[in-house]
PDB file of C-alpha atoms and ligand atoms in Angstrom:
ATOM      1  CA  MET A  26     120.308  56.660 136.571  1.00 45.00           C
ATOM      2  CA  PRO A  27     118.250  53.017 135.786  1.00 46.00           C
ATOM      3  CA  GLU A  28     117.527  50.645 138.797  1.00 56.00           C
ATOM      4  CA  ASN A  29     120.623  48.151 138.543  1.00 67.00           C
ATOM      5  CA  ALA A  30     120.505  44.502 138.706  1.00 66.00           C
ATOM      6  CA  ALA A  31     118.750  43.264 142.189  1.00 65.00           C
ATOM      7  CA  SER A  32     121.485  40.819 142.635  1.00 72.00           C
ATOM      8  CA  ALA A  33     124.466  43.542 143.470  1.00 96.00           C
ATOM      9  CA  ILE A  34     125.674  44.584 147.059  1.00 97.00           C
ATOM     10  CA  VAL A  35     124.236  47.656 146.909  1.00 98.00           C
ATOM     11  CA  THR A  36     120.872  48.812 145.139  1.00 98.00           C
ATOM     12  CA  VAL A  37     120.367  52.821 143.301  1.00 98.00           C
ATOM     13  CA  ALA A  38     116.428  53.107 142.447  1.00 98.00           C
ATOM     14  CA  ASP A  39     115.333  57.267 141.454  1.00 98.00           C
ATOM     15  CA  HIS A  40     112.295  58.444 142.469  1.00 97.00           C
ATOM     16  CA  ALA A  41     111.892  61.938 141.181  1.00 97.00           C
ATOM     17  CA  ALA A  42     114.506  63.666 142.596  1.00 98.00           C
ATOM     18  CA  VAL A  43     115.129  61.208 145.844  1.00 98.00           C
ATOM     19  CA  ARG A  44     117.840  58.150 145.283  1.00 98.00           C
ATOM     20  CA  VAL A  45     117.380  55.052 146.999  1.00 98.00           C
ATOM     21  CA  ILE A  46     120.652  53.686 147.619  1.00 98.00           C
ATOM     22  CA  THR A  47     120.250  50.159 149.630  1.00 98.00           C
ATOM     23  CA  VAL A  48     122.705  47.547 151.069  1.00 98.00           C
ATOM     24  CA  ASN A  49     121.221  44.467 149.339  1.00 98.00           C
ATOM     25  CA  ARG A  50     122.758  41.273 151.371  1.00 98.00           C
ATOM     26  CA  PRO A  51     119.930  40.400 153.671  1.00 98.00           C
ATOM     27  CA  ASP A  52     120.915  36.714 154.411  1.00 97.00           C
ATOM     28  CA  LYS A  53     123.979  38.348 155.934  1.00 98.00           C
ATOM     29  CA  LEU A  54     122.070  40.981 157.419  1.00 98.00           C
ATOM     30  CA  ASN A  55     123.355  43.468 155.041  1.00 98.00           C
ATOM     31  CA  ALA A  56     127.313  43.006 156.966  1.00 98.00           C
ATOM     32  CA  LEU A  57     129.787  45.788 155.328  1.00 98.00           C
ATOM     33  CA  ASN A  58     132.420  43.995 153.450  1.00 97.00           C
ATOM     34  CA  ALA A  59     135.065  45.232 151.199  1.00 96.00           C
ATOM     35  CA  ALA A  60     133.384  44.532 148.437  1.00 97.00           C
ATOM     36  CA  THR A  61     130.273  46.423 149.948  1.00 98.00           C
ATOM     37  CA  LEU A  62     132.447  49.321 151.259  1.00 98.00           C
ATOM     38  CA  ASP A  63     133.428  49.827 147.430  1.00 97.00           C
ATOM     39  CA  ALA A  64     129.957  49.856 146.086  1.00 98.00           C
ATOM     40  CA  LEU A  65     128.519  52.533 148.424  1.00 98.00           C
ATOM     41  CA  HIS A  66     131.084  54.393 147.720  1.00 98.00           C
ATOM     42  CA  ALA A  67     130.575  54.281 143.631  1.00 98.00           C
ATOM     43  CA  ALA A  68     126.781  54.791 144.845  1.00 98.00           C
ATOM     44  CA  PHE A  69     127.506  57.682 146.508  1.00 98.00           C
ATOM     45  CA  ASP A  70     129.951  59.284 143.856  1.00 98.00           C
ATOM     46  CA  ALA A  71     127.343  58.833 141.051  1.00 98.00           C
ATOM     47  CA  ALA A  72     123.847  60.550 143.310  1.00 98.00           C
ATOM     48  CA  ASP A  73     126.612  63.705 143.795  1.00 97.00           C
ATOM     49  CA  SER A  74     127.512  63.906 140.463  1.00 97.00           C
ATOM     50  CA  ASP A  75     124.099  63.309 139.198  1.00 97.00           C
ATOM     51  CA  PRO A  76     122.295  66.979 139.010  1.00 95.00           C
ATOM     52  CA  GLY A  77     118.814  65.186 138.737  1.00 96.00           C
ATOM     53  CA  VAL A  78     119.050  63.695 142.772  1.00 98.00           C
ATOM     54  CA  ARG A  79     118.323  65.650 145.303  1.00 98.00           C
ATOM     55  CA  CYS A  80     118.360  63.824 148.408  1.00 98.00           C
ATOM     56  CA  VAL A  81     119.852  60.268 148.774  1.00 98.00           C
ATOM     57  CA  VAL A  82     117.589  57.893 151.237  1.00 98.00           C
ATOM     58  CA  LEU A  83     119.989  54.904 152.481  1.00 98.00           C
ATOM     59  CA  THR A  84     118.468  51.734 153.741  1.00 98.00           C
ATOM     60  CA  GLY A  85     119.096  47.644 154.276  1.00 98.00           C
ATOM     61  CA  ALA A  86     117.318  45.500 152.184  1.00 98.00           C
ATOM     62  CA  GLY A  87     115.251  43.103 154.230  1.00 97.00           C
ATOM     63  CA  GLU A  88     112.474  43.017 157.168  1.00 92.00           C
ATOM     64  CA  LYS A  89     115.469  42.974 160.030  1.00 97.00           C
ATOM     65  CA  ALA A  90     118.412  44.873 159.342  1.00 98.00           C
ATOM     66  CA  PHE A  91     119.597  48.483 158.108  1.00 98.00           C
ATOM     67  CA  VAL A  92     123.255  46.864 158.833  1.00 98.00           C
ATOM     68  CA  ALA A  93     124.321  44.361 161.308  1.00 98.00           C
ATOM     69  CA  GLY A  94     128.014  45.636 161.013  1.00 98.00           C
ATOM     70  CA  ALA A  95     131.451  44.832 159.403  1.00 98.00           C
ATOM     71  CA  ASP A  96     131.759  41.782 158.287  1.00 98.00           C
ATOM     72  CA  ILE A  97     132.751  39.776 160.635  1.00 98.00           C
ATOM     73  CA  SER A  98     133.578  36.536 158.546  1.00 97.00           C
ATOM     74  CA  GLU A  99     136.042  38.767 156.626  1.00 97.00           C
ATOM     75  CA  MET A 100     137.438  40.948 159.424  1.00 97.00           C
ATOM     76  CA  ASN A 101     138.449  36.902 161.368  1.00 97.00           C
ATOM     77  CA  ALA A 102     141.703  36.480 158.804  1.00 94.00           C
ATOM     78  CA  LEU A 103     142.369  40.178 158.409  1.00 97.00           C
ATOM     79  CA  THR A 104     146.206  41.403 159.152  1.00 97.00           C
ATOM     80  CA  PRO A 105     146.653  44.581 161.354  1.00 97.00           C
ATOM     81  CA  VAL A 106     148.020  46.004 158.065  1.00 98.00           C
ATOM     82  CA  GLN A 107     144.967  44.446 156.544  1.00 97.00           C
ATOM     83  CA  GLY A 108     143.116  45.731 159.592  1.00 97.00           C
ATOM     84  CA  ARG A 109     144.037  49.179 159.456  1.00 98.00           C
ATOM     85  CA  ASP A 110     143.057  49.007 155.686  1.00 97.00           C
ATOM     86  CA  PHE A 111     139.702  48.588 156.292  1.00 97.00           C
ATOM     87  CA  SER A 112     139.156  50.767 158.922  1.00 98.00           C
ATOM     88  CA  LEU A 113     140.575  53.357 156.383  1.00 98.00           C
ATOM     89  CA  ARG A 114     138.515  51.939 153.551  1.00 98.00           C
ATOM     90  CA  GLY A 115     135.345  52.434 156.193  1.00 98.00           C
ATOM     91  CA  GLN A 116     135.858  55.999 156.836  1.00 98.00           C
ATOM     92  CA  ARG A 117     136.662  57.033 153.617  1.00 98.00           C
ATOM     93  CA  LEU A 118     133.109  56.056 152.957  1.00 98.00           C
ATOM     94  CA  MET A 119     131.719  58.054 156.350  1.00 98.00           C
ATOM     95  CA  ARG A 120     133.436  60.796 155.182  1.00 98.00           C
ATOM     96  CA  ARG A 121     132.657  60.871 151.320  1.00 98.00           C
ATOM     97  CA  ILE A 122     128.489  60.555 153.061  1.00 98.00           C
ATOM     98  CA  GLU A 123     128.772  63.267 155.647  1.00 98.00           C
ATOM     99  CA  LYS A 124     130.697  65.147 153.224  1.00 97.00           C
ATOM    100  CA  LEU A 125     127.996  65.286 150.457  1.00 97.00           C
ATOM    101  CA  GLY A 126     126.750  68.205 149.451  1.00 93.00           C
ATOM    102  CA  LYS A 127     123.247  66.583 149.605  1.00 98.00           C
ATOM    103  CA  PRO A 128     120.601  65.914 152.446  1.00 98.00           C
ATOM    104  CA  VAL A 129     121.424  62.154 153.432  1.00 98.00           C
ATOM    105  CA  ILE A 130     119.220  60.096 155.288  1.00 99.00           C
ATOM    106  CA  ALA A 131     119.406  56.686 157.323  1.00 98.00           C
ATOM    107  CA  MET A 132     116.166  55.172 156.476  1.00 98.00           C
ATOM    108  CA  VAL A 133     116.835  52.419 159.907  1.00 98.00           C
ATOM    109  CA  ASN A 134     114.719  49.510 159.424  1.00 97.00           C
ATOM    110  CA  GLY A 135     116.267  47.027 161.782  1.00 98.00           C
ATOM    111  CA  PHE A 136     120.145  46.118 163.129  1.00 98.00           C
ATOM    112  CA  ALA A 137     121.912  49.544 163.222  1.00 98.00           C
ATOM    113  CA  LEU A 138     124.924  47.568 164.578  1.00 98.00           C
ATOM    114  CA  GLY A 139     128.904  48.444 164.444  1.00 98.00           C
ATOM    115  CA  GLY A 140     129.219  49.649 160.881  1.00 98.00           C
ATOM    116  CA  GLY A 141     126.019  50.306 160.766  1.00 98.00           C
ATOM    117  CA  LEU A 142     125.618  51.902 163.097  1.00 98.00           C
ATOM    118  CA  GLU A 143     128.653  54.091 161.665  1.00 98.00           C
ATOM    119  CA  LEU A 144     126.763  54.400 158.688  1.00 98.00           C
ATOM    120  CA  ALA A 145     123.984  55.844 159.753  1.00 98.00           C
ATOM    121  CA  MET A 146     125.081  58.712 161.752  1.00 98.00           C
ATOM    122  CA  CYS A 147     127.305  59.713 159.278  1.00 98.00           C
ATOM    123  CA  CYS A 148     124.015  60.187 157.094  1.00 98.00           C
ATOM    124  CA  HIS A 149     122.711  63.465 157.838  1.00 98.00           C
ATOM    125  CA  LEU A 150     119.414  63.448 159.802  1.00 98.00           C
ATOM    126  CA  ARG A 151     118.303  59.493 160.691  1.00 98.00           C
ATOM    127  CA  ILE A 152     114.540  57.998 160.717  1.00 98.00           C
ATOM    128  CA  ALA A 153     114.280  55.178 162.496  1.00 98.00           C
ATOM    129  CA  SER A 154     111.640  51.729 162.714  1.00 98.00           C
ATOM    130  CA  ASP A 155     110.112  51.551 166.191  1.00 98.00           C
ATOM    131  CA  LYS A 156     111.294  47.835 165.707  1.00 97.00           C
ATOM    132  CA  ALA A 157     115.161  48.729 165.344  1.00 98.00           C
ATOM    133  CA  LYS A 158     118.497  48.284 167.783  1.00 98.00           C
ATOM    134  CA  VAL A 159     120.855  50.202 167.525  1.00 98.00           C
ATOM    135  CA  GLY A 160     124.269  49.713 169.086  1.00 98.00           C
ATOM    136  CA  GLN A 161     128.855  49.797 169.244  1.00 98.00           C
ATOM    137  CA  PRO A 162     128.516  45.790 169.617  1.00 98.00           C
ATOM    138  CA  GLU A 163     132.490  45.347 168.636  1.00 98.00           C
ATOM    139  CA  VAL A 164     134.280  45.127 172.461  1.00 98.00           C
ATOM    140  CA  ASN A 165     131.469  41.593 172.182  1.00 98.00           C
ATOM    141  CA  LEU A 166     134.591  40.352 169.561  1.00 98.00           C
ATOM    142  CA  GLY A 167     137.236  42.024 171.028  1.00 98.00           C
ATOM    143  CA  LEU A 168     137.398  44.495 168.917  1.00 98.00           C
ATOM    144  CA  ILE A 169     136.654  48.734 168.733  1.00 98.00           C
ATOM    145  CA  PRO A 170     134.403  50.921 166.408  1.00 98.00           C
ATOM    146  CA  GLY A 171     136.567  51.168 163.288  1.00 98.00           C
ATOM    147  CA  PHE A 172     134.908  53.437 161.185  1.00 98.00           C
ATOM    148  CA  GLY A 173     134.535  56.488 162.922  1.00 98.00           C
ATOM    149  CA  GLY A 174     132.057  55.272 165.603  1.00 98.00           C
ATOM    150  CA  THR A 175     133.340  56.312 168.646  1.00 98.00           C
ATOM    151  CA  GLN A 176     134.529  59.864 167.210  1.00 97.00           C
ATOM    152  CA  ARG A 177     130.690  60.150 165.779  1.00 97.00           C
ATOM    153  CA  LEU A 178     128.863  59.102 168.516  1.00 98.00           C
ATOM    154  CA  LEU A 179     130.344  61.911 171.164  1.00 97.00           C
ATOM    155  CA  ARG A 180     129.885  64.298 168.694  1.00 96.00           C
ATOM    156  CA  LEU A 181     126.036  63.269 168.254  1.00 96.00           C
ATOM    157  CA  ALA A 182     125.398  62.159 171.594  1.00 97.00           C
ATOM    158  CA  GLY A 183     128.289  62.972 174.034  1.00 97.00           C
ATOM    159  CA  ARG A 184     130.940  61.077 176.172  1.00 98.00           C
ATOM    160  CA  ALA A 185     127.893  59.760 178.963  1.00 97.00           C
ATOM    161  CA  ALA A 186     126.457  57.638 176.317  1.00 97.00           C
ATOM    162  CA  THR A 187     129.295  56.955 173.886  1.00 98.00           C
ATOM    163  CA  LEU A 188     131.203  55.309 176.426  1.00 98.00           C
ATOM    164  CA  GLU A 189     127.811  53.495 177.334  1.00 97.00           C
ATOM    165  CA  LEU A 190     127.102  52.136 174.092  1.00 98.00           C
ATOM    166  CA  CYS A 191     130.959  51.470 173.190  1.00 98.00           C
ATOM    167  CA  LEU A 192     131.835  49.661 176.836  1.00 98.00           C
ATOM    168  CA  VAL A 193     128.892  47.491 178.190  1.00 98.00           C
ATOM    169  CA  GLY A 194     128.193  46.524 173.302  1.00 98.00           C
ATOM    170  CA  ALA A 195     124.599  45.810 174.017  1.00 98.00           C
ATOM    171  CA  PRO A 196     122.304  47.436 171.754  1.00 98.00           C
ATOM    172  CA  VAL A 197     119.403  50.065 172.394  1.00 98.00           C
ATOM    173  CA  ASP A 198     115.829  50.149 171.150  1.00 98.00           C
ATOM    174  CA  ALA A 199     114.651  52.987 168.870  1.00 98.00           C
ATOM    175  CA  ALA A 200     112.877  54.838 172.258  1.00 98.00           C
ATOM    176  CA  ARG A 201     116.577  54.958 174.009  1.00 98.00           C
ATOM    177  CA  ALA A 202     118.680  56.181 170.597  1.00 98.00           C
ATOM    178  CA  LEU A 203     115.713  58.606 170.067  1.00 98.00           C
ATOM    179  CA  GLU A 204     116.036  59.959 174.019  1.00 98.00           C
ATOM    180  CA  LEU A 205     119.771  59.338 173.397  1.00 97.00           C
ATOM    181  CA  GLY A 206     119.437  61.996 170.076  1.00 97.00           C
ATOM    182  CA  ILE A 207     121.328  59.248 167.926  1.00 98.00           C
ATOM    183  CA  VAL A 208     118.152  59.202 165.422  1.00 98.00           C
ATOM    184  CA  ASN A 209     115.359  62.420 164.987  1.00 98.00           C
ATOM    185  CA  ARG A 210     112.653  60.560 164.487  1.00 98.00           C
ATOM    186  CA  VAL A 211     110.503  56.866 165.589  1.00 98.00           C
ATOM    187  CA  VAL A 212     108.223  55.707 163.614  1.00 98.00           C
ATOM    188  CA  ALA A 213     106.105  52.576 163.311  1.00 98.00           C
ATOM    189  CA  ALA A 214     107.657  50.023 161.401  1.00 98.00           C
ATOM    190  CA  ALA A 215     104.674  50.098 159.064  1.00 98.00           C
ATOM    191  CA  GLU A 216     104.802  53.747 158.244  1.00 98.00           C
ATOM    192  CA  LEU A 217     108.935  54.089 157.751  1.00 98.00           C
ATOM    193  CA  HIS A 218     109.392  53.905 154.377  1.00 98.00           C
ATOM    194  CA  GLU A 219     106.481  56.427 153.400  1.00 98.00           C
ATOM    195  CA  GLU A 220     107.825  59.319 156.277  1.00 98.00           C
ATOM    196  CA  THR A 221     110.831  58.471 155.391  1.00 98.00           C
ATOM    197  CA  MET A 222     109.875  59.487 151.472  1.00 98.00           C
ATOM    198  CA  LYS A 223     108.215  61.997 152.870  1.00 98.00           C
ATOM    199  CA  LEU A 224     110.556  64.066 153.953  1.00 98.00           C
ATOM    200  CA  ALA A 225     113.018  62.932 151.589  1.00 98.00           C
ATOM    201  CA  GLY A 226     110.912  64.474 148.442  1.00 98.00           C
ATOM    202  CA  GLN A 227     110.123  68.105 151.422  1.00 98.00           C
ATOM    203  CA  LEU A 228     114.609  68.080 150.419  1.00 98.00           C
ATOM    204  CA  ALA A 229     113.900  67.196 146.749  1.00 98.00           C
ATOM    205  CA  ALA A 230     111.543  70.383 146.370  1.00 97.00           C
ATOM    206  CA  SER A 231     114.516  72.257 148.641  1.00 97.00           C
ATOM    207  CA  ALA A 232     117.009  74.672 147.519  1.00 98.00           C
ATOM    208  CA  PRO A 233     120.040  72.666 146.807  1.00 97.00           C
ATOM    209  CA  LEU A 234     122.877  75.237 147.821  1.00 97.00           C
ATOM    210  CA  ALA A 235     121.367  76.804 150.867  1.00 98.00           C
ATOM    211  CA  LEU A 236     121.334  72.727 152.059  1.00 98.00           C
ATOM    212  CA  ARG A 237     124.485  71.961 150.725  1.00 98.00           C
ATOM    213  CA  GLY A 238     125.801  75.171 152.608  1.00 98.00           C
ATOM    214  CA  VAL A 239     123.929  74.214 155.822  1.00 98.00           C
ATOM    215  CA  ILE A 240     125.937  71.030 155.395  1.00 98.00           C
ATOM    216  CA  ASP A 241     128.407  72.605 154.828  1.00 97.00           C
ATOM    217  CA  CYS A 242     128.171  74.639 157.432  1.00 98.00           C
ATOM    218  CA  VAL A 243     127.826  72.501 160.507  1.00 97.00           C
ATOM    219  CA  ASN A 244     130.494  69.754 159.158  1.00 97.00           C
ATOM    220  CA  VAL A 245     133.273  72.633 159.814  1.00 96.00           C
ATOM    221  CA  GLY A 246     130.881  74.146 163.199  1.00 95.00           C
ATOM    222  CA  GLY A 247     131.880  70.586 164.616  1.00 92.00           C
ATOM    223  CA  GLU A 248     135.511  70.537 163.840  1.00 93.00           C
ATOM    224  CA  CYS A 249     136.291  74.327 164.776  1.00 95.00           C
ATOM    225  CA  GLY A 250     135.894  77.336 167.136  1.00 96.00           C
ATOM    226  CA  ILE A 251     132.885  79.058 167.340  1.00 97.00           C
ATOM    227  CA  GLU A 252     134.792  82.345 166.011  1.00 97.00           C
ATOM    228  CA  GLU A 253     135.759  80.391 162.798  1.00 97.00           C
ATOM    229  CA  GLY A 254     132.671  78.661 162.642  1.00 97.00           C
ATOM    230  CA  LEU A 255     130.716  81.837 162.641  1.00 98.00           C
ATOM    231  CA  GLU A 256     132.458  83.011 160.173  1.00 98.00           C
ATOM    232  CA  TYR A 257     132.434  80.336 158.074  1.00 98.00           C
ATOM    233  CA  GLU A 258     128.899  80.624 158.206  1.00 98.00           C
ATOM    234  CA  THR A 259     128.820  84.738 157.355  1.00 98.00           C
ATOM    235  CA  ALA A 260     131.034  83.676 154.328  1.00 97.00           C
ATOM    236  CA  GLN A 261     128.298  80.764 153.096  1.00 97.00           C
ATOM    237  CA  PHE A 262     125.132  83.062 153.825  1.00 98.00           C
ATOM    238  CA  GLY A 263     127.144  86.436 151.913  1.00 98.00           C
ATOM    239  CA  LEU A 264     127.606  82.915 149.180  1.00 97.00           C
ATOM    240  CA  MET A 265     123.598  82.209 149.247  1.00 98.00           C
ATOM    241  CA  PHE A 266     122.959  86.035 147.429  1.00 97.00           C
ATOM    242  CA  SER A 267     124.654  85.007 144.682  1.00 97.00           C
ATOM    243  CA  THR A 268     121.992  82.433 144.107  1.00 97.00           C
ATOM    244  CA  ASP A 269     119.179  82.436 141.766  1.00 97.00           C
ATOM    245  CA  ASP A 270     117.483  80.266 144.780  1.00 97.00           C
ATOM    246  CA  MET A 271     117.538  82.980 146.842  1.00 97.00           C
ATOM    247  CA  ARG A 272     115.882  85.562 144.761  1.00 97.00           C
ATOM    248  CA  GLU A 273     113.268  82.633 143.983  1.00 97.00           C
ATOM    249  CA  GLY A 274     112.774  81.791 147.624  1.00 97.00           C
ATOM    250  CA  THR A 275     112.599  86.102 148.950  1.00 97.00           C
ATOM    251  CA  SER A 276     110.220  86.524 146.223  1.00 98.00           C
ATOM    252  CA  ALA A 277     107.901  83.765 146.272  1.00 97.00           C
ATOM    253  CA  PHE A 278     107.607  84.924 149.702  1.00 97.00           C
ATOM    254  CA  LEU A 279     106.402  88.334 148.948  1.00 97.00           C
ATOM    255  CA  GLU A 280     104.932  86.999 146.636  1.00 98.00           C
ATOM    256  CA  ARG A 281     102.751  84.954 148.183  1.00 97.00           C
ATOM    257  CA  ARG A 282     104.071  81.236 145.872  1.00 97.00           C
ATOM    258  CA  LYS A 283     105.502  78.970 146.268  1.00 96.00           C
ATOM    259  CA  PRO A 284     108.763  78.852 145.397  1.00 97.00           C
ATOM    260  CA  ALA A 285     110.823  76.626 142.742  1.00 96.00           C
ATOM    261  CA  PHE A 286     114.317  76.071 143.123  1.00 97.00           C
ATOM    262  CA  GLN A 287     116.521  74.948 140.168  1.00 94.00           C
ATOM    263  CA  GLY A 288     119.749  74.537 142.396  1.00 94.00           C
ATOM    264  CA  SER A 289     121.644  77.402 141.101  1.00 95.00           C
TER     265      SER A 289
HETATM  266  N1  LIG B   6     129.006  39.745 159.358  1.00 85.29           N
HETATM  267  C1  LIG B   6     128.949  38.780 158.771  1.00 85.29           C
HETATM  268  N2  LIG B   6     127.655  38.551 159.169  1.00 85.29           N
HETATM  269  C2  LIG B   6     126.216  39.048 159.812  1.00 85.29           C
HETATM  270  C3  LIG B   6     127.144  39.885 160.412  1.00 85.29           C
HETATM  271  C4  LIG B   6     127.943  40.387 160.863  1.00 85.29           C
HETATM  272  N3  LIG B   6     128.730  41.562 161.626  1.00 85.29           N
HETATM  273  N4  LIG B   6     125.864  40.058 161.071  1.00 85.29           N
HETATM  274  C5  LIG B   6     124.356  38.884 160.718  1.00 85.29           C
HETATM  275  N5  LIG B   6     125.815  37.877 160.285  1.00 85.29           N
HETATM  276  C6  LIG B   6     125.364  36.593 159.501  1.00 85.29           C
HETATM  277  C7  LIG B   6     124.442  35.682 160.209  1.00 85.29           C
HETATM  278  O1  LIG B   6     126.916  35.044 159.924  1.00 85.29           O
HETATM  279  C8  LIG B   6     123.718  35.066 159.708  1.00 85.29           C
HETATM  280  O2  LIG B   6     124.627  34.048 158.525  1.00 85.29           O
HETATM  281  P1  LIG B   6     124.932  32.946 157.998  1.00 85.29           P
HETATM  282  O3  LIG B   6     123.289  32.893 158.423  1.00 85.29           O
HETATM  283  O4  LIG B   6     125.058  31.906 157.066  1.00 85.29           O
HETATM  284  O5  LIG B   6     125.104  31.894 159.277  1.00 85.29           O
HETATM  285  C9  LIG B   6     123.300  35.882 159.179  1.00 85.29           C
HETATM  286  O6  LIG B   6     123.571  37.376 158.837  1.00 85.29           O
HETATM  287  C10 LIG B   6     121.843  36.421 160.203  1.00 85.29           C
HETATM  288  O7  LIG B   6     122.036  36.730 161.334  1.00 85.29           O
HETATM  289  P2  LIG B   6     121.941  35.838 163.133  1.00 85.29           P
HETATM  290  O8  LIG B   6     122.869  36.006 163.568  1.00 85.29           O
HETATM  291  O9  LIG B   6     121.505  34.589 162.317  1.00 85.29           O
HETATM  292  O10 LIG B   6     120.692  36.601 163.164  1.00 85.29           O
HETATM  293  P3  LIG B   6     119.931  36.539 164.070  1.00 85.29           P
HETATM  294  O11 LIG B   6     118.688  37.203 164.447  1.00 85.29           O
HETATM  295  O12 LIG B   6     119.952  35.422 165.698  1.00 85.29           O
HETATM  296  O13 LIG B   6     120.613  38.373 164.972  1.00 85.29           O
HETATM  297  C11 LIG B   6     121.790  39.607 165.114  1.00 85.29           C
HETATM  298  C12 LIG B   6     120.842  38.837 165.049  1.00 85.29           C
HETATM  299  C13 LIG B   6     122.095  41.126 164.570  1.00 85.29           C
HETATM  300  C14 LIG B   6     121.694  40.018 166.838  1.00 85.29           C
HETATM  301  C15 LIG B   6     123.395  38.880 164.929  1.00 85.29           C
HETATM  302  O14 LIG B   6     123.963  38.409 163.919  1.00 85.29           O
HETATM  303  C16 LIG B   6     124.699  40.001 164.967  1.00 85.29           C
HETATM  304  O15 LIG B   6     124.766  40.247 166.266  1.00 85.29           O
HETATM  305  N6  LIG B   6     125.449  40.115 164.498  1.00 85.29           N
HETATM  306  C17 LIG B   6     126.334  41.119 164.555  1.00 85.29           C
HETATM  307  C18 LIG B   6     126.087  41.936 165.431  1.00 85.29           C
HETATM  308  C19 LIG B   6     127.871  42.774 165.845  1.00 85.29           C
HETATM  309  O16 LIG B   6     129.060  42.322 165.901  1.00 85.29           O
HETATM  310  N7  LIG B   6     128.079  43.906 164.581  1.00 85.29           N
HETATM  311  C20 LIG B   6     129.342  44.374 164.754  1.00 85.29           C
HETATM  312  C21 LIG B   6     130.145  44.133 164.102  1.00 85.29           C
HETATM  313  S1  LIG B   6     132.187  44.803 163.871  1.00 85.29           S
END
């Protein structure tokens, strides 16, 4: 996919097999209005259907913010029915990302608040700059998280952290977010891009069907009992034996060479 116009609300750029999707409203700290949610959805659909894309990095434009939340000026005028629809629109996007069969890394380059943290949490991995701040401040607006924040934070960081972040509404810094398990890694702001792209490149060179298998198992396992989860894992494990990549990976190990995975 070619790079698109820098003026678009969501931009995409390819670096070999890594697609970088950027929310591009830096003057509004990349707040998510309905048009941005739709543009992101289209960008993830395109990343999914392009076989040349093996890993996605999601970030926000500018120095300050990943995404500072759902667009407050747009929400201010919504009716209850429109508010419900806005929540569904956001939740559909988050689910689309979470269920994408390719790894998605959130490169959290600054504020990830409200819908911004919700967006980061549906990604499979999160790398944060040491300058990032994350939180669910919706109560300060008389609101609650509406793009899955109460549910994903609960699953990611547990009940105590979820209740603290969502009830108090104060952001936490990157170091605390790491302690709480909300982000996977924290790196110096100056190294965020390089470190993220290094990890993305590593995932892009890995076996695509195995990565998809892991993502599916974790998604399914997070929602069911241990017996069903183990059964699902066994089925996925068995499926791997039908792939060329499994033969290639195991042969490469035995032949002491680097594997070349094709995604077949
Ligand atoms: N929705 C809409 N616009 C937003 C926004 C949001 N969630 N967050 C920031 N903006 C806009 C501001 O209105 C401002 O626009 P303007 O220049 O046209 O007035 C611009 O982005 C810059 O933000 P500003 O508040 O001036 O930056 P700051 O450095 O002083 O503060 C924050 C940064 C993140 C602390 C502050 O913007 C903030 O609290 N944002 C809202 C966070 C939030 O509640 N998110 C959850 C929404 S459900």
